[in-house]
Amino acid sequence: MFLEGYPTAFSFGILIYYAIILLLGVAWLVIQLKSLVVLKNESKRNELLHLQNQVNPHFFFNMLNNLYGVVGKDVEKAKSLILKLSELMRYSIYEGDKDQAKLCEEIMYLENFIELNRIRYHKNVDVRFDLNIENEELRVMPLMFIVLVENAFKHGVENLRENPFVHIKLSSFKGVIDFEICNNFDKTVYQDNHGIGIKNLKRRLEIAYPKKHMLKIYQDESIFRAILQIEK
């Protein structure tokens, strides 16, 4: 009886051994795959932070130069500019390093940016910022809309002598965010050199909202329009 049962017990032991090896191999593979996913996500997050840190640093340098000229002429105006500029810098530094920010904070950032540009360009600019927000606590990727707004001033308002305009619409409903901006520009001096900022924004959207965003850009002889939609 012992001799008859021995091969069966031995075979069963071999099966158990290989089953354990197989389970250990599967466990090792799962751990490796999880590690790869973590590394990939961390890599994407680092890339996203790097791209966000590239947003409009030259704007702050330009505003500091403007402040230098204002300080000696209008102290109260200079104080107001400094407060707004410090708020912009604070938001860029502390909120810009986060994955998400409140939509209301993004709106305030845009409003401060627009006000500073009104003062900076010393010209009558038709700026409209229409809001229709269902939930201001909705969280979005920080410093997302500013790229398009900055382009409108830099490549539109800056080169126009007459009737510059920047019209912005921002709405949110049931988790869908719609942003649209339209501005005119001087076609005699306009160059399609805002591609770096747009390229930056496109990559950030791909990382933060894969298959959940749409960015369309239209341009004719003197009008530039960008439409951005995001599904949360």
C-alpha positions as a printed NumPy array, in Angstrom:
array([[  0.   ,   0.   ,   0.   ],
       [  2.893,   2.334,   0.787],
       [  4.579,   1.7  ,  -2.543],
       [  1.322,   2.131,  -4.401],
       [  0.529,   5.506,  -2.75 ],
       [  4.039,   6.952,  -2.969],
       [  4.007,   7.977,  -6.656],
       [  0.638,   9.658,  -6.182],
       [  1.81 ,  11.635,  -3.157],
       [  5.043,  12.532,  -4.913],
       [  3.159,  13.743,  -8.021],
       [  0.817,  15.759,  -5.834],
       [  3.792,  17.358,  -4.109],
       [  5.297,  18.278,  -7.471],
       [  2.024,  19.883,  -8.532],
       [  1.911,  21.88 ,  -5.302],
       [  5.501,  22.98 ,  -5.842],
       [  4.857,  24.209,  -9.387],
       [  1.606,  25.832,  -8.316],
       [  3.5  ,  27.805,  -5.666],
       [  6.166,  28.779,  -8.211],
       [  3.431,  29.879, -10.62 ],
       [  1.673,  31.926,  -7.932],
       [  4.94 ,  33.562,  -6.912],
       [  5.658,  34.354, -10.563],
       [  2.201,  35.895, -11.036],
       [  2.598,  37.895,  -7.809],
       [  5.998,  39.158,  -8.961],
       [  4.546,  40.122, -12.351],
       [  1.657,  42.01 , -10.71 ],
       [  4.092,  43.882,  -8.46 ],
       [  6.242,  44.817, -11.456],
       [  3.23 ,  45.997, -13.441],
       [  2.035,  48.092, -10.502],
       [  5.511,  49.582, -10.191],
       [  5.515,  50.441, -13.886],
       [  2.099,  52.098, -13.573],
       [  3.275,  54.117, -10.56 ],
       [  6.446,  55.179, -12.382],
       [  4.45 ,  56.087, -15.483],
       [  1.958,  58.127, -13.458],
       [  4.767,  59.812, -11.53 ],
       [  6.567,  60.574, -14.779],
       [  3.41 ,  62.131, -16.218],
       [  2.846,  64.144, -13.053],
       [  6.411,  65.446, -13.146],
       [  5.996,  66.362, -16.791],
       [  2.725,  68.122, -16.013],
       [  4.301,  70.136, -13.201],
       [  7.214,  71.047, -15.454],
       [  4.828,  72.297, -18.142],
       [  2.757,  74.241, -15.609],
       [  5.865,  75.947, -14.289],
       [  6.574,  77.25 , -17.795],
       [  3.353,  79.277, -17.874],
       [  3.809,  83.048, -18.391],
       [  7.014,  83.776, -16.391],
       [  7.847,  86.58 , -18.837],
       [  4.559,  88.306, -17.922],
       [  5.842,  88.937, -14.4  ],
       [  9.076,  90.445, -15.695],
       [  7.133,  92.763, -18.004],
       [  4.837,  93.835, -15.18 ],
       [  7.796,  94.597, -12.918],
       [  9.168,  96.88 , -15.617],
       [  5.794,  98.603, -15.837],
       [  5.709,  99.022, -12.07 ],
       [  9.093, 100.706, -12.144],
       [  7.638, 103.402, -14.386],
       [  4.464, 103.817, -12.315],
       [  5.991, 104.053,  -8.829],
       [  7.406, 107.555,  -9.321],
       [  4.202, 108.892, -10.909],
       [  1.276, 107.369,  -9.016],
       [  1.995, 105.713,  -5.666],
       [ -1.592, 104.522,  -5.056],
       [ -1.786, 102.971,  -8.493],
       [  1.57 , 101.298,  -7.924],
       [  0.329,  99.855,  -4.626],
       [ -2.743,  98.404,  -6.34 ],
       [ -0.619,  96.88 ,  -9.072],
       [  1.774,  95.361,  -6.561],
       [ -1.077,  93.726,  -4.627],
       [ -2.586,  92.218,  -7.775],
       [  0.789,  91.086,  -9.053],
       [  1.677,  89.486,  -5.705],
       [ -1.633,  87.612,  -5.745],
       [ -0.898,  86.324,  -9.242],
       [  2.57 ,  85.216,  -8.211],
       [  1.263,  83.559,  -5.052],
       [ -1.285,  81.583,  -7.034],
       [  1.232,  80.566,  -9.709],
       [  3.75 ,  79.386,  -7.117],
       [  1.515,  77.604,  -4.613],
       [ -1.525,  76.499,  -6.618],
       [  0.369,  75.951,  -9.862],
       [  2.247,  73.023,  -8.301],
       [ -0.974,  71.2  ,  -7.431],
       [ -2.848,  68.723,  -9.567],
       [ -6.123,  70.619,  -9.244],
       [ -7.501,  73.957,  -8.118],
       [-10.974,  75.357,  -7.545],
       [-12.628,  76.865, -10.6  ],
       [-13.43 ,  80.027,  -8.614],
       [ -9.705,  80.464,  -7.884],
       [ -8.882,  80.133, -11.577],
       [-11.512,  82.766, -12.352],
       [-10.034,  85.176,  -9.796],
       [ -6.582,  84.584, -11.282],
       [ -7.879,  85.441, -14.759],
       [ -9.66 ,  88.558, -13.496],
       [ -6.478,  89.843, -11.834],
       [ -4.481,  89.064, -14.962],
       [ -6.957,  90.951, -17.154],
       [ -6.978,  93.973, -14.833],
       [ -3.192,  94.165, -14.816],
       [ -3.13 ,  94.041, -18.597],
       [ -5.673,  96.848, -18.838],
       [ -3.26 ,  99.034, -16.895],
       [ -0.166,  97.729, -18.62 ],
       [ -1.116,  98.583, -22.196],
       [ -2.34 , 102.15 , -21.557],
       [ -5.046, 101.848, -24.204],
       [ -8.796, 101.36 , -24.371],
       [ -9.33 ,  97.615, -24.677],
       [-12.792,  96.096, -25.056],
       [-12.56 ,  93.227, -22.578],
       [-15.572,  91.063, -21.813],
       [-15.505,  88.192, -19.379],
       [-18.894,  86.442, -19.284],
       [-19.391,  83.808, -16.598],
       [-22.115,  81.203, -16.193],
       [-20.878,  78.849, -13.496],
       [-23.039,  76.169, -11.92 ],
       [-20.454,  75.055,  -9.358],
       [-17.519,  77.318,  -8.504],
       [-16.062,  74.604,  -6.251],
       [-15.475,  72.374,  -9.275],
       [-11.793,  71.416,  -9.424],
       [ -9.729,  71.808, -12.583],
       [ -6.108,  71.701, -13.687],
       [ -4.528,  75.01 , -12.567],
       [ -3.157,  77.599, -15.004],
       [ -5.093,  76.077, -17.864],
       [ -7.054,  78.992, -19.336],
       [ -4.326,  81.569, -18.796],
       [ -2.32 ,  80.384, -21.809],
       [ -5.146,  81.345, -24.173],
       [ -5.877,  84.612, -22.351],
       [ -2.241,  85.655, -22.354],
       [ -1.967,  84.899, -26.085],
       [ -4.958,  87.162, -26.749],
       [ -3.233,  90.116, -25.1  ],
       [  0.291,  89.406, -26.274],
       [ -0.472,  88.643, -29.928],
       [ -3.602,  90.755, -30.235],
       [ -3.888,  93.773, -27.942],
       [ -0.172,  94.5  , -27.835],
       [  0.15 ,  95.149, -31.584],
       [ -3.176,  96.866, -32.239],
       [ -3.448, 100.641, -32.233],
       [ -7.214, 100.827, -32.677],
       [-10.199,  98.905, -31.323],
       [ -8.471,  95.924, -29.675],
       [-10.827,  93.458, -28.054],
       [-10.703,  90.29 , -25.987],
       [-13.989,  88.489, -25.422],
       [-14.062,  85.536, -23.029],
       [-16.842,  83.129, -22.089],
       [-16.557,  80.553, -19.322],
       [-19.376,  78.265, -18.278],
       [-19.839,  74.999, -16.409],
       [-22.867,  72.743, -16.297],
       [-23.158,  69.186, -14.985],
       [-19.401,  68.744, -14.846],
       [-18.742,  70.043, -18.366],
       [-16.609,  73.167, -18.658],
       [-16.785,  75.35 , -21.775],
       [-14.23 ,  78.08 , -22.375],
       [-14.133,  80.33 , -25.429],
       [-11.917,  83.306, -26.209],
       [-11.921,  85.571, -29.222],
       [ -9.605,  88.48 , -30.033],
       [ -8.551,  90.554, -33.   ],
       [ -4.986,  91.145, -34.154],
       [ -3.043,  93.233, -36.643],
       [ -2.541,  90.967, -39.649],
       [  0.283,  93.182, -40.942],
       [  2.498,  92.36 , -37.952],
       [  0.957,  89.115, -36.73 ],
       [  3.119,  86.035, -36.75 ],
       [  2.057,  82.548, -35.809],
       [  4.539,  82.445, -32.948],
       [  2.239,  81.463, -30.089],
       [  2.683,  77.79 , -30.932],
       [  4.845,  76.966, -27.886],
       [  2.153,  77.999, -25.422],
       [ -0.551,  76.133, -27.341],
       [  1.682,  73.069, -27.642],
       [  2.303,  73.216, -23.899],
       [ -1.435,  73.432, -23.211],
       [ -2.271,  70.552, -25.565],
       [  0.214,  68.266, -23.826],
       [ -1.069,  69.211, -20.38 ],
       [ -4.637,  68.473, -21.478],
       [ -3.575,  65.089, -22.851],
       [ -2.058,  64.189, -19.481],
       [ -4.773,  65.59 , -17.214],
       [ -7.871,  64.874, -19.335],
       [ -7.166,  61.981, -21.704],
       [-10.104,  61.554, -24.11 ],
       [-12.12 ,  64.01 , -22.005],
       [-11.254,  67.313, -23.651],
       [-11.565,  69.154, -26.928],
       [ -9.487,  72.126, -28.047],
       [-10.25 ,  73.834, -31.345],
       [ -8.507,  76.895, -32.751],
       [ -9.839,  79.057, -35.571],
       [ -8.085,  81.911, -37.291],
       [ -8.986,  84.122, -40.229],
       [ -7.36 ,  87.308, -41.506],
       [ -7.725,  89.303, -38.299],
       [ -9.681,  87.205, -35.754],
       [ -8.36 ,  84.463, -33.504],
       [-10.742,  82.153, -31.643],
       [-10.073,  79.217, -29.32 ],
       [-12.681,  76.849, -27.889],
       [-11.888,  74.483, -25.043],
       [-14.278,  71.924, -23.56 ],
       [-13.535,  69.6  , -20.653],
       [-15.587,  66.772, -19.196],
       [-14.988,  66.199, -15.504]])
